[in-house]
C-alpha cells in the first residue's frame, strides 16, 4: 500500500547566524532585521511562507536575536500612540507584523554547528511531516510562485525538493552545485548529486542551489548521521547528497 503523503504546512527559517558578511552593520543588529525598502528582510521571508500556505513557522535563532521575536510581537504603547496621532497607515503596517495569518514559534540553535544542525533542531517541532526551509539570504520576488511549485513537486514525488538557479560557471564556488537529469514530461529535474561550494572546474554543473527547500522528514535521520563537512559544520548539502543517491521511501531529490 502506498504511503499517504501529508500536506505541507510547516516552514523552518534558520536565523541563528552571526551575519559576519554584513559587518559592521550586524554588530548590534541581526542581519535578518536589516531593512529592505520598508520592511526587515525576515518579514519578506515569513510573508512568503504564509502566502504558500505554510502557516506554522519555526525560527531557529541564537544569542542576540531577540529582535526577531520582538518584531512580530505587539507593541500596545506604539499602537496607541499612532492611533491617537491619526497615523492610520503606519498603524496598519505595525499591526500587520503581528497579524501575519500564521503561528510563529522559536527555538535556539545553541552550538553554531552549521545549517544542517540548525535544520535538525526543528525535528521535534516538525515530526514526521514534509516541511519547507527558507533562508533569509535569498529574497524571492512576491510575484514568483517558486515555493508553491516546490511544495507541489514534493507532494507528487514524496522526496525532497531544492530550488535551482543557473549561475555563471565562475560563480558556482559560492553555492552548492547540483548534478541533474531531466524527467520526461515534467517541469522539474531529478538531482543526482550535490557538491558544496566546489571549484568551478570540479562543479557537476552551473546549477546552484539557492535558499529554498521542501524536505522529506527522512532528512532528520540522515542529518543525525552526517559527519561535519566543509568548515567543520554539519552541511545540509551533504545530507541531501545522501538522499539523492538513496532508494528508500522519502529519498530522492528533485529540483525546480
PDB file of C-alpha atoms in Angstrom:
ATOM      1  CA  UNK A   1       0.000   0.000   0.000  1.00  0.00           C
ATOM      2  CA  UNK A   2       1.403   3.434  -0.932  1.00  0.00           C
ATOM      3  CA  UNK A   3       2.293   5.727   1.961  1.00  0.00           C
ATOM      4  CA  UNK A   4      -0.068   8.681   2.274  1.00  0.00           C
ATOM      5  CA  UNK A   5       1.745  11.957   1.668  1.00  0.00           C
ATOM      6  CA  UNK A   6       0.680  14.606   4.184  1.00  0.00           C
ATOM      7  CA  UNK A   7       0.157  18.174   3.073  1.00  0.00           C
ATOM      8  CA  UNK A   8       2.997  20.613   3.785  1.00  0.00           C
ATOM      9  CA  UNK A   9       2.080  23.233   6.388  1.00  0.00           C
ATOM     10  CA  UNK A  10       5.318  23.879   8.298  1.00  0.00           C
ATOM     11  CA  UNK A  11       8.233  26.158   7.477  1.00  0.00           C
ATOM     12  CA  UNK A  12      11.600  26.413   9.188  1.00  0.00           C
ATOM     13  CA  UNK A  13      13.639  29.620   8.976  1.00  0.00           C
ATOM     14  CA  UNK A  14      17.236  29.270  10.221  1.00  0.00           C
ATOM     15  CA  UNK A  15      18.206  32.658  11.668  1.00  0.00           C
ATOM     16  CA  UNK A  16      20.973  31.940  14.165  1.00  0.00           C
ATOM     17  CA  UNK A  17      23.960  33.057  12.074  1.00  0.00           C
ATOM     18  CA  UNK A  18      26.174  35.940  13.154  1.00  0.00           C
ATOM     19  CA  UNK A  19      25.933  37.774   9.838  1.00  0.00           C
ATOM     20  CA  UNK A  20      29.680  38.372   9.634  1.00  0.00           C
ATOM     21  CA  UNK A  21      29.475  39.153   5.910  1.00  0.00           C
ATOM     22  CA  UNK A  22      27.485  42.283   6.759  1.00  0.00           C
ATOM     23  CA  UNK A  23      29.734  43.695   9.495  1.00  0.00           C
ATOM     24  CA  UNK A  24      29.796  46.306  10.920  1.00  0.00           C
ATOM     25  CA  UNK A  25      26.059  46.708  10.166  1.00  0.00           C
ATOM     26  CA  UNK A  26      25.322  43.459  12.043  1.00  0.00           C
ATOM     27  CA  UNK A  27      27.492  44.173  15.084  1.00  0.00           C
ATOM     28  CA  UNK A  28      24.415  45.031  17.151  1.00  0.00           C
ATOM     29  CA  UNK A  29      21.564  44.276  14.727  1.00  0.00           C
ATOM     30  CA  UNK A  30      20.682  40.780  13.446  1.00  0.00           C
ATOM     31  CA  UNK A  31      21.218  40.580   9.681  1.00  0.00           C
ATOM     32  CA  UNK A  32      17.627  39.359   9.336  1.00  0.00           C
ATOM     33  CA  UNK A  33      16.475  42.731  10.689  1.00  0.00           C
ATOM     34  CA  UNK A  34      18.355  44.821   8.135  1.00  0.00           C
ATOM     35  CA  UNK A  35      15.788  46.865   6.177  1.00  0.00           C
ATOM     36  CA  UNK A  36      14.910  46.150   2.569  1.00  0.00           C
ATOM     37  CA  UNK A  37      12.871  49.180   1.466  1.00  0.00           C
ATOM     38  CA  UNK A  38      10.260  49.455   4.247  1.00  0.00           C
ATOM     39  CA  UNK A  39      10.487  46.050   5.946  1.00  0.00           C
ATOM     40  CA  UNK A  40      13.218  43.979   7.581  1.00  0.00           C
ATOM     41  CA  UNK A  41      14.419  41.065   5.454  1.00  0.00           C
ATOM     42  CA  UNK A  42      12.928  38.460   7.800  1.00  0.00           C
ATOM     43  CA  UNK A  43       9.406  39.803   7.239  1.00  0.00           C
ATOM     44  CA  UNK A  44       9.612  39.123   3.495  1.00  0.00           C
ATOM     45  CA  UNK A  45      10.600  35.520   4.245  1.00  0.00           C
ATOM     46  CA  UNK A  46       7.756  34.938   6.710  1.00  0.00           C
ATOM     47  CA  UNK A  47       5.249  36.511   4.328  1.00  0.00           C
ATOM     48  CA  UNK A  48       6.480  34.237   1.523  1.00  0.00           C
ATOM     49  CA  UNK A  49       5.952  31.140   3.657  1.00  0.00           C
ATOM     50  CA  UNK A  50       2.430  32.163   4.627  1.00  0.00           C
ATOM     51  CA  UNK A  51       1.496  33.004   1.019  1.00  0.00           C
ATOM     52  CA  UNK A  52       2.473  29.439   0.105  1.00  0.00           C
ATOM     53  CA  UNK A  53       0.109  28.049   2.740  1.00  0.00           C
ATOM     54  CA  UNK A  54       2.830  27.307   5.307  1.00  0.00           C
ATOM     55  CA  UNK A  55       1.117  28.834   8.324  1.00  0.00           C
ATOM     56  CA  UNK A  56       3.199  27.094  11.013  1.00  0.00           C
ATOM     57  CA  UNK A  57       6.571  28.850  11.058  1.00  0.00           C
ATOM     58  CA  UNK A  58       9.514  27.910  13.270  1.00  0.00           C
ATOM     59  CA  UNK A  59      12.523  30.223  13.512  1.00  0.00           C
ATOM     60  CA  UNK A  60      15.857  28.795  14.610  1.00  0.00           C
ATOM     61  CA  UNK A  61      17.503  31.653  16.493  1.00  0.00           C
ATOM     62  CA  UNK A  62      20.516  32.265  18.694  1.00  0.00           C
ATOM     63  CA  UNK A  63      22.001  34.779  21.088  1.00  0.00           C
ATOM     64  CA  UNK A  64      21.330  38.449  20.323  1.00  0.00           C
ATOM     65  CA  UNK A  65      18.368  37.524  18.088  1.00  0.00           C
ATOM     66  CA  UNK A  66      15.601  38.683  20.427  1.00  0.00           C
ATOM     67  CA  UNK A  67      14.775  41.466  17.961  1.00  0.00           C
ATOM     68  CA  UNK A  68      13.267  38.850  15.631  1.00  0.00           C
ATOM     69  CA  UNK A  69      10.691  37.834  18.225  1.00  0.00           C
ATOM     70  CA  UNK A  70      10.018  41.433  19.203  1.00  0.00           C
ATOM     71  CA  UNK A  71       9.364  42.438  15.592  1.00  0.00           C
ATOM     72  CA  UNK A  72       6.460  40.005  15.266  1.00  0.00           C
ATOM     73  CA  UNK A  73       5.051  40.802  18.718  1.00  0.00           C
ATOM     74  CA  UNK A  74       2.566  43.503  19.674  1.00  0.00           C
ATOM     75  CA  UNK A  75       3.689  46.898  20.987  1.00  0.00           C
ATOM     76  CA  UNK A  76       0.471  48.280  22.543  1.00  0.00           C
ATOM     77  CA  UNK A  77       2.045  51.619  23.548  1.00  0.00           C
ATOM     78  CA  UNK A  78       3.217  52.275  19.975  1.00  0.00           C
ATOM     79  CA  UNK A  79      -0.122  51.218  18.515  1.00  0.00           C
ATOM     80  CA  UNK A  80      -2.000  53.516  20.886  1.00  0.00           C
ATOM     81  CA  UNK A  81       0.274  56.449  20.084  1.00  0.00           C
ATOM     82  CA  UNK A  82      -0.139  56.011  16.334  1.00  0.00           C
ATOM     83  CA  UNK A  83      -3.920  55.729  16.730  1.00  0.00           C
ATOM     84  CA  UNK A  84      -4.105  58.910  18.818  1.00  0.00           C
ATOM     85  CA  UNK A  85      -1.999  60.768  16.238  1.00  0.00           C
ATOM     86  CA  UNK A  86      -4.227  59.598  13.393  1.00  0.00           C
ATOM     87  CA  UNK A  87      -1.380  57.843  11.613  1.00  0.00           C
ATOM     88  CA  UNK A  88      -3.612  55.107  10.302  1.00  0.00           C
ATOM     89  CA  UNK A  89      -1.334  53.860   7.526  1.00  0.00           C
ATOM     90  CA  UNK A  90       1.598  53.445   9.899  1.00  0.00           C
ATOM     91  CA  UNK A  91      -0.644  51.790  12.469  1.00  0.00           C
ATOM     92  CA  UNK A  92      -1.876  49.295   9.886  1.00  0.00           C
ATOM     93  CA  UNK A  93       1.693  48.402   8.891  1.00  0.00           C
ATOM     94  CA  UNK A  94       2.681  47.858  12.522  1.00  0.00           C
ATOM     95  CA  UNK A  95      -0.389  45.748  13.319  1.00  0.00           C
ATOM     96  CA  UNK A  96       0.225  43.650  10.193  1.00  0.00           C
ATOM     97  CA  UNK A  97       3.514  42.370  11.586  1.00  0.00           C
ATOM     98  CA  UNK A  98       1.746  40.652  14.485  1.00  0.00           C
ATOM     99  CA  UNK A  99      -1.263  39.532  12.461  1.00  0.00           C
ATOM    100  CA  UNK A 100       0.563  37.601   9.744  1.00  0.00           C
ATOM    101  CA  UNK A 101      -2.050  34.883   9.480  1.00  0.00           C
ATOM    102  CA  UNK A 102       0.224  32.137  10.779  1.00  0.00           C
ATOM    103  CA  UNK A 103       1.667  30.770  14.006  1.00  0.00           C
ATOM    104  CA  UNK A 104       5.268  31.722  14.773  1.00  0.00           C
ATOM    105  CA  UNK A 105       7.464  29.628  17.054  1.00  0.00           C
ATOM    106  CA  UNK A 106      11.072  29.988  18.134  1.00  0.00           C
ATOM    107  CA  UNK A 107      13.849  27.649  19.246  1.00  0.00           C
ATOM    108  CA  UNK A 108      17.524  28.401  19.795  1.00  0.00           C
ATOM    109  CA  UNK A 109      20.173  26.546  17.873  1.00  0.00           C
ATOM    110  CA  UNK A 110      22.667  26.539  20.747  1.00  0.00           C
ATOM    111  CA  UNK A 111      26.017  25.468  19.322  1.00  0.00           C
ATOM    112  CA  UNK A 112      26.589  27.033  15.875  1.00  0.00           C
ATOM    113  CA  UNK A 113      27.273  23.796  14.014  1.00  0.00           C
ATOM    114  CA  UNK A 114      26.031  24.763  10.573  1.00  0.00           C
ATOM    115  CA  UNK A 115      22.864  24.837   8.520  1.00  0.00           C
ATOM    116  CA  UNK A 116      22.324  21.097   8.758  1.00  0.00           C
ATOM    117  CA  UNK A 117      22.462  21.291  12.552  1.00  0.00           C
ATOM    118  CA  UNK A 118      20.031  24.231  12.557  1.00  0.00           C
ATOM    119  CA  UNK A 119      17.545  22.235  10.472  1.00  0.00           C
ATOM    120  CA  UNK A 120      17.961  19.255  12.796  1.00  0.00           C
ATOM    121  CA  UNK A 121      16.891  21.448  15.727  1.00  0.00           C
ATOM    122  CA  UNK A 122      13.442  21.562  14.090  1.00  0.00           C
ATOM    123  CA  UNK A 123      12.918  17.805  14.339  1.00  0.00           C
ATOM    124  CA  UNK A 124      10.715  17.810  17.441  1.00  0.00           C
ATOM    125  CA  UNK A 125       8.500  20.566  16.067  1.00  0.00           C
ATOM    126  CA  UNK A 126       8.172  19.158  12.542  1.00  0.00           C
ATOM    127  CA  UNK A 127       7.747  15.484  13.431  1.00  0.00           C
ATOM    128  CA  UNK A 128       7.184  13.088  10.535  1.00  0.00           C
ATOM    129  CA  UNK A 129       5.867  15.655   8.045  1.00  0.00           C
ATOM    130  CA  UNK A 130       7.490  17.192   4.989  1.00  0.00           C
ATOM    131  CA  UNK A 131       8.436  20.818   5.621  1.00  0.00           C
ATOM    132  CA  UNK A 132       9.969  23.848   3.938  1.00  0.00           C
ATOM    133  CA  UNK A 133      13.235  25.570   4.803  1.00  0.00           C
ATOM    134  CA  UNK A 134      13.616  29.232   3.851  1.00  0.00           C
ATOM    135  CA  UNK A 135      16.936  31.044   4.144  1.00  0.00           C
ATOM    136  CA  UNK A 136      16.906  34.807   4.596  1.00  0.00           C
ATOM    137  CA  UNK A 137      19.969  35.263   2.394  1.00  0.00           C
ATOM    138  CA  UNK A 138      17.786  34.890  -0.708  1.00  0.00           C
ATOM    139  CA  UNK A 139      14.709  37.071  -1.115  1.00  0.00           C
ATOM    140  CA  UNK A 140      12.192  35.876  -3.707  1.00  0.00           C
ATOM    141  CA  UNK A 141      10.037  38.330  -5.679  1.00  0.00           C
ATOM    142  CA  UNK A 142       6.445  38.339  -4.429  1.00  0.00           C
ATOM    143  CA  UNK A 143       5.260  37.694  -7.987  1.00  0.00           C
ATOM    144  CA  UNK A 144       7.095  34.356  -8.090  1.00  0.00           C
ATOM    145  CA  UNK A 145       5.282  31.180  -7.028  1.00  0.00           C
ATOM    146  CA  UNK A 146       8.525  29.249  -6.527  1.00  0.00           C
ATOM    147  CA  UNK A 147       7.736  27.900  -3.066  1.00  0.00           C
ATOM    148  CA  UNK A 148       4.233  26.776  -4.021  1.00  0.00           C
ATOM    149  CA  UNK A 149       5.650  24.956  -7.053  1.00  0.00           C
ATOM    150  CA  UNK A 150       8.231  23.243  -4.850  1.00  0.00           C
ATOM    151  CA  UNK A 151       5.541  22.097  -2.433  1.00  0.00           C
ATOM    152  CA  UNK A 152       3.566  20.675  -5.356  1.00  0.00           C
ATOM    153  CA  UNK A 153       6.590  18.737  -6.617  1.00  0.00           C
ATOM    154  CA  UNK A 154       7.248  17.347  -3.140  1.00  0.00           C
ATOM    155  CA  UNK A 155       3.659  16.177  -2.892  1.00  0.00           C
ATOM    156  CA  UNK A 156       3.932  14.440  -6.263  1.00  0.00           C
ATOM    157  CA  UNK A 157       7.283  12.757  -5.636  1.00  0.00           C
ATOM    158  CA  UNK A 158       7.383  12.234  -1.867  1.00  0.00           C
ATOM    159  CA  UNK A 159      11.070  13.195  -1.890  1.00  0.00           C
ATOM    160  CA  UNK A 160      12.910  16.435  -1.179  1.00  0.00           C
ATOM    161  CA  UNK A 161      12.963  19.453  -3.477  1.00  0.00           C
ATOM    162  CA  UNK A 162      15.574  22.177  -3.919  1.00  0.00           C
ATOM    163  CA  UNK A 163      15.415  25.478  -5.777  1.00  0.00           C
ATOM    164  CA  UNK A 164      17.961  25.794  -8.563  1.00  0.00           C
ATOM    165  CA  UNK A 165      19.308  28.851 -10.347  1.00  0.00           C
ATOM    166  CA  UNK A 166      21.701  28.878 -13.282  1.00  0.00           C
ATOM    167  CA  UNK A 167      24.780  30.989 -12.493  1.00  0.00           C
ATOM    168  CA  UNK A 168      27.999  31.738 -14.383  1.00  0.00           C
ATOM    169  CA  UNK A 169      30.444  28.851 -14.048  1.00  0.00           C
ATOM    170  CA  UNK A 170      32.993  31.097 -12.310  1.00  0.00           C
ATOM    171  CA  UNK A 171      30.430  31.958  -9.601  1.00  0.00           C
ATOM    172  CA  UNK A 172      29.434  28.387  -8.685  1.00  0.00           C
ATOM    173  CA  UNK A 173      32.027  28.153  -5.886  1.00  0.00           C
ATOM    174  CA  UNK A 174      29.762  30.396  -3.771  1.00  0.00           C
ATOM    175  CA  UNK A 175      26.923  27.833  -3.858  1.00  0.00           C
ATOM    176  CA  UNK A 176      26.025  24.199  -3.590  1.00  0.00           C
ATOM    177  CA  UNK A 177      26.120  22.788  -7.129  1.00  0.00           C
ATOM    178  CA  UNK A 178      23.700  20.162  -8.439  1.00  0.00           C
ATOM    179  CA  UNK A 179      24.126  17.375 -10.976  1.00  0.00           C
ATOM    180  CA  UNK A 180      20.769  16.968 -12.696  1.00  0.00           C
ATOM    181  CA  UNK A 181      18.798  14.763 -15.060  1.00  0.00           C
ATOM    182  CA  UNK A 182      15.649  15.717 -16.922  1.00  0.00           C
ATOM    183  CA  UNK A 183      12.408  13.932 -16.036  1.00  0.00           C
ATOM    184  CA  UNK A 184      10.329  13.035 -19.084  1.00  0.00           C
ATOM    185  CA  UNK A 185       7.152  15.082 -19.348  1.00  0.00           C
ATOM    186  CA  UNK A 186       7.842  17.083 -16.172  1.00  0.00           C
ATOM    187  CA  UNK A 187       8.791  20.691 -15.468  1.00  0.00           C
ATOM    188  CA  UNK A 188      11.216  19.673 -12.713  1.00  0.00           C
ATOM    189  CA  UNK A 189      14.509  17.783 -12.768  1.00  0.00           C
ATOM    190  CA  UNK A 190      15.985  14.943 -10.748  1.00  0.00           C
ATOM    191  CA  UNK A 191      19.058  15.815  -8.713  1.00  0.00           C
ATOM    192  CA  UNK A 192      21.608  13.015  -8.869  1.00  0.00           C
ATOM    193  CA  UNK A 193      24.352  14.649  -6.819  1.00  0.00           C
ATOM    194  CA  UNK A 194      25.272  17.755  -4.823  1.00  0.00           C
ATOM    195  CA  UNK A 195      28.613  19.355  -4.005  1.00  0.00           C
ATOM    196  CA  UNK A 196      29.011  22.196  -1.509  1.00  0.00           C
ATOM    197  CA  UNK A 197      30.916  25.202  -2.924  1.00  0.00           C
ATOM    198  CA  UNK A 198      33.038  23.356  -5.493  1.00  0.00           C
ATOM    199  CA  UNK A 199      35.816  24.914  -7.508  1.00  0.00           C
ATOM    200  CA  UNK A 200      34.431  25.834 -10.959  1.00  0.00           C
ATOM    201  CA  UNK A 201      36.415  23.153 -12.747  1.00  0.00           C
ATOM    202  CA  UNK A 202      35.133  20.490 -10.317  1.00  0.00           C
ATOM    203  CA  UNK A 203      31.460  21.519 -10.275  1.00  0.00           C
ATOM    204  CA  UNK A 204      28.993  18.995 -11.756  1.00  0.00           C
ATOM    205  CA  UNK A 205      27.058  21.867 -13.406  1.00  0.00           C
ATOM    206  CA  UNK A 206      26.455  25.582 -13.105  1.00  0.00           C
ATOM    207  CA  UNK A 207      23.072  24.990 -11.457  1.00  0.00           C
ATOM    208  CA  UNK A 208      23.263  26.475  -7.962  1.00  0.00           C
ATOM    209  CA  UNK A 209      21.078  25.541  -5.008  1.00  0.00           C
ATOM    210  CA  UNK A 210      19.501  28.685  -3.580  1.00  0.00           C
ATOM    211  CA  UNK A 211      17.897  29.145  -0.200  1.00  0.00           C
ATOM    212  CA  UNK A 212      14.577  27.360  -0.587  1.00  0.00           C
ATOM    213  CA  UNK A 213      13.994  23.684   0.220  1.00  0.00           C
ATOM    214  CA  UNK A 214      10.973  21.440   0.731  1.00  0.00           C
ATOM    215  CA  UNK A 215      12.264  18.403   2.581  1.00  0.00           C
ATOM    216  CA  UNK A 216      11.106  14.918   3.379  1.00  0.00           C
ATOM    217  CA  UNK A 217      11.247  14.180   7.137  1.00  0.00           C
ATOM    218  CA  UNK A 218      13.759  11.476   6.149  1.00  0.00           C
ATOM    219  CA  UNK A 219      16.323  14.289   6.179  1.00  0.00           C
ATOM    220  CA  UNK A 220      16.363  14.296  10.001  1.00  0.00           C
ATOM    221  CA  UNK A 221      17.558  10.704  10.188  1.00  0.00           C
ATOM    222  CA  UNK A 222      20.257  11.476   7.632  1.00  0.00           C
ATOM    223  CA  UNK A 223      21.377  14.649   9.411  1.00  0.00           C
ATOM    224  CA  UNK A 224      21.733  12.747  12.687  1.00  0.00           C
ATOM    225  CA  UNK A 225      24.267  10.521  10.933  1.00  0.00           C
ATOM    226  CA  UNK A 226      26.029  13.206   8.896  1.00  0.00           C
ATOM    227  CA  UNK A 227      29.582  13.984   9.970  1.00  0.00           C
ATOM    228  CA  UNK A 228      30.822  17.596   9.962  1.00  0.00           C
ATOM    229  CA  UNK A 229      31.910  18.603   6.468  1.00  0.00           C
ATOM    230  CA  UNK A 230      33.169  21.822   4.927  1.00  0.00           C
ATOM    231  CA  UNK A 231      34.147  24.345   7.617  1.00  0.00           C
ATOM    232  CA  UNK A 232      33.715  21.737  10.351  1.00  0.00           C
ATOM    233  CA  UNK A 233      29.945  22.197  10.167  1.00  0.00           C
ATOM    234  CA  UNK A 234      27.067  19.799   9.537  1.00  0.00           C
ATOM    235  CA  UNK A 235      26.141  20.628   5.964  1.00  0.00           C
ATOM    236  CA  UNK A 236      22.579  20.298   4.701  1.00  0.00           C
ATOM    237  CA  UNK A 237      24.083  19.729   1.246  1.00  0.00           C
ATOM    238  CA  UNK A 238      25.818  16.558   2.485  1.00  0.00           C
ATOM    239  CA  UNK A 239      22.522  15.177   3.812  1.00  0.00           C
ATOM    240  CA  UNK A 240      20.769  15.973   0.533  1.00  0.00           C
ATOM    241  CA  UNK A 241      23.557  14.200  -1.345  1.00  0.00           C
ATOM    242  CA  UNK A 242      22.809  11.081   0.718  1.00  0.00           C
ATOM    243  CA  UNK A 243      19.102  11.377  -0.077  1.00  0.00           C
ATOM    244  CA  UNK A 244      19.818  11.984  -3.756  1.00  0.00           C
ATOM    245  CA  UNK A 245      21.546   8.625  -4.152  1.00  0.00           C
ATOM    246  CA  UNK A 246      19.209   6.714  -1.817  1.00  0.00           C
ATOM    247  CA  UNK A 247      16.402   4.436  -2.889  1.00  0.00           C
ATOM    248  CA  UNK A 248      14.144   4.220   0.180  1.00  0.00           C
ATOM    249  CA  UNK A 249      10.854   5.943   0.966  1.00  0.00           C
ATOM    250  CA  UNK A 250      11.284   9.683   1.330  1.00  0.00           C
ATOM    251  CA  UNK A 251      14.557   9.634  -0.542  1.00  0.00           C
ATOM    252  CA  UNK A 252      15.250  11.131  -3.925  1.00  0.00           C
ATOM    253  CA  UNK A 253      15.904  14.826  -4.532  1.00  0.00           C
ATOM    254  CA  UNK A 254      14.313  16.977  -7.227  1.00  0.00           C
ATOM    255  CA  UNK A 255      14.946  20.480  -8.476  1.00  0.00           C
ATOM    256  CA  UNK A 256      12.670  23.350  -9.504  1.00  0.00           C
TER     257      UNK A 256
END
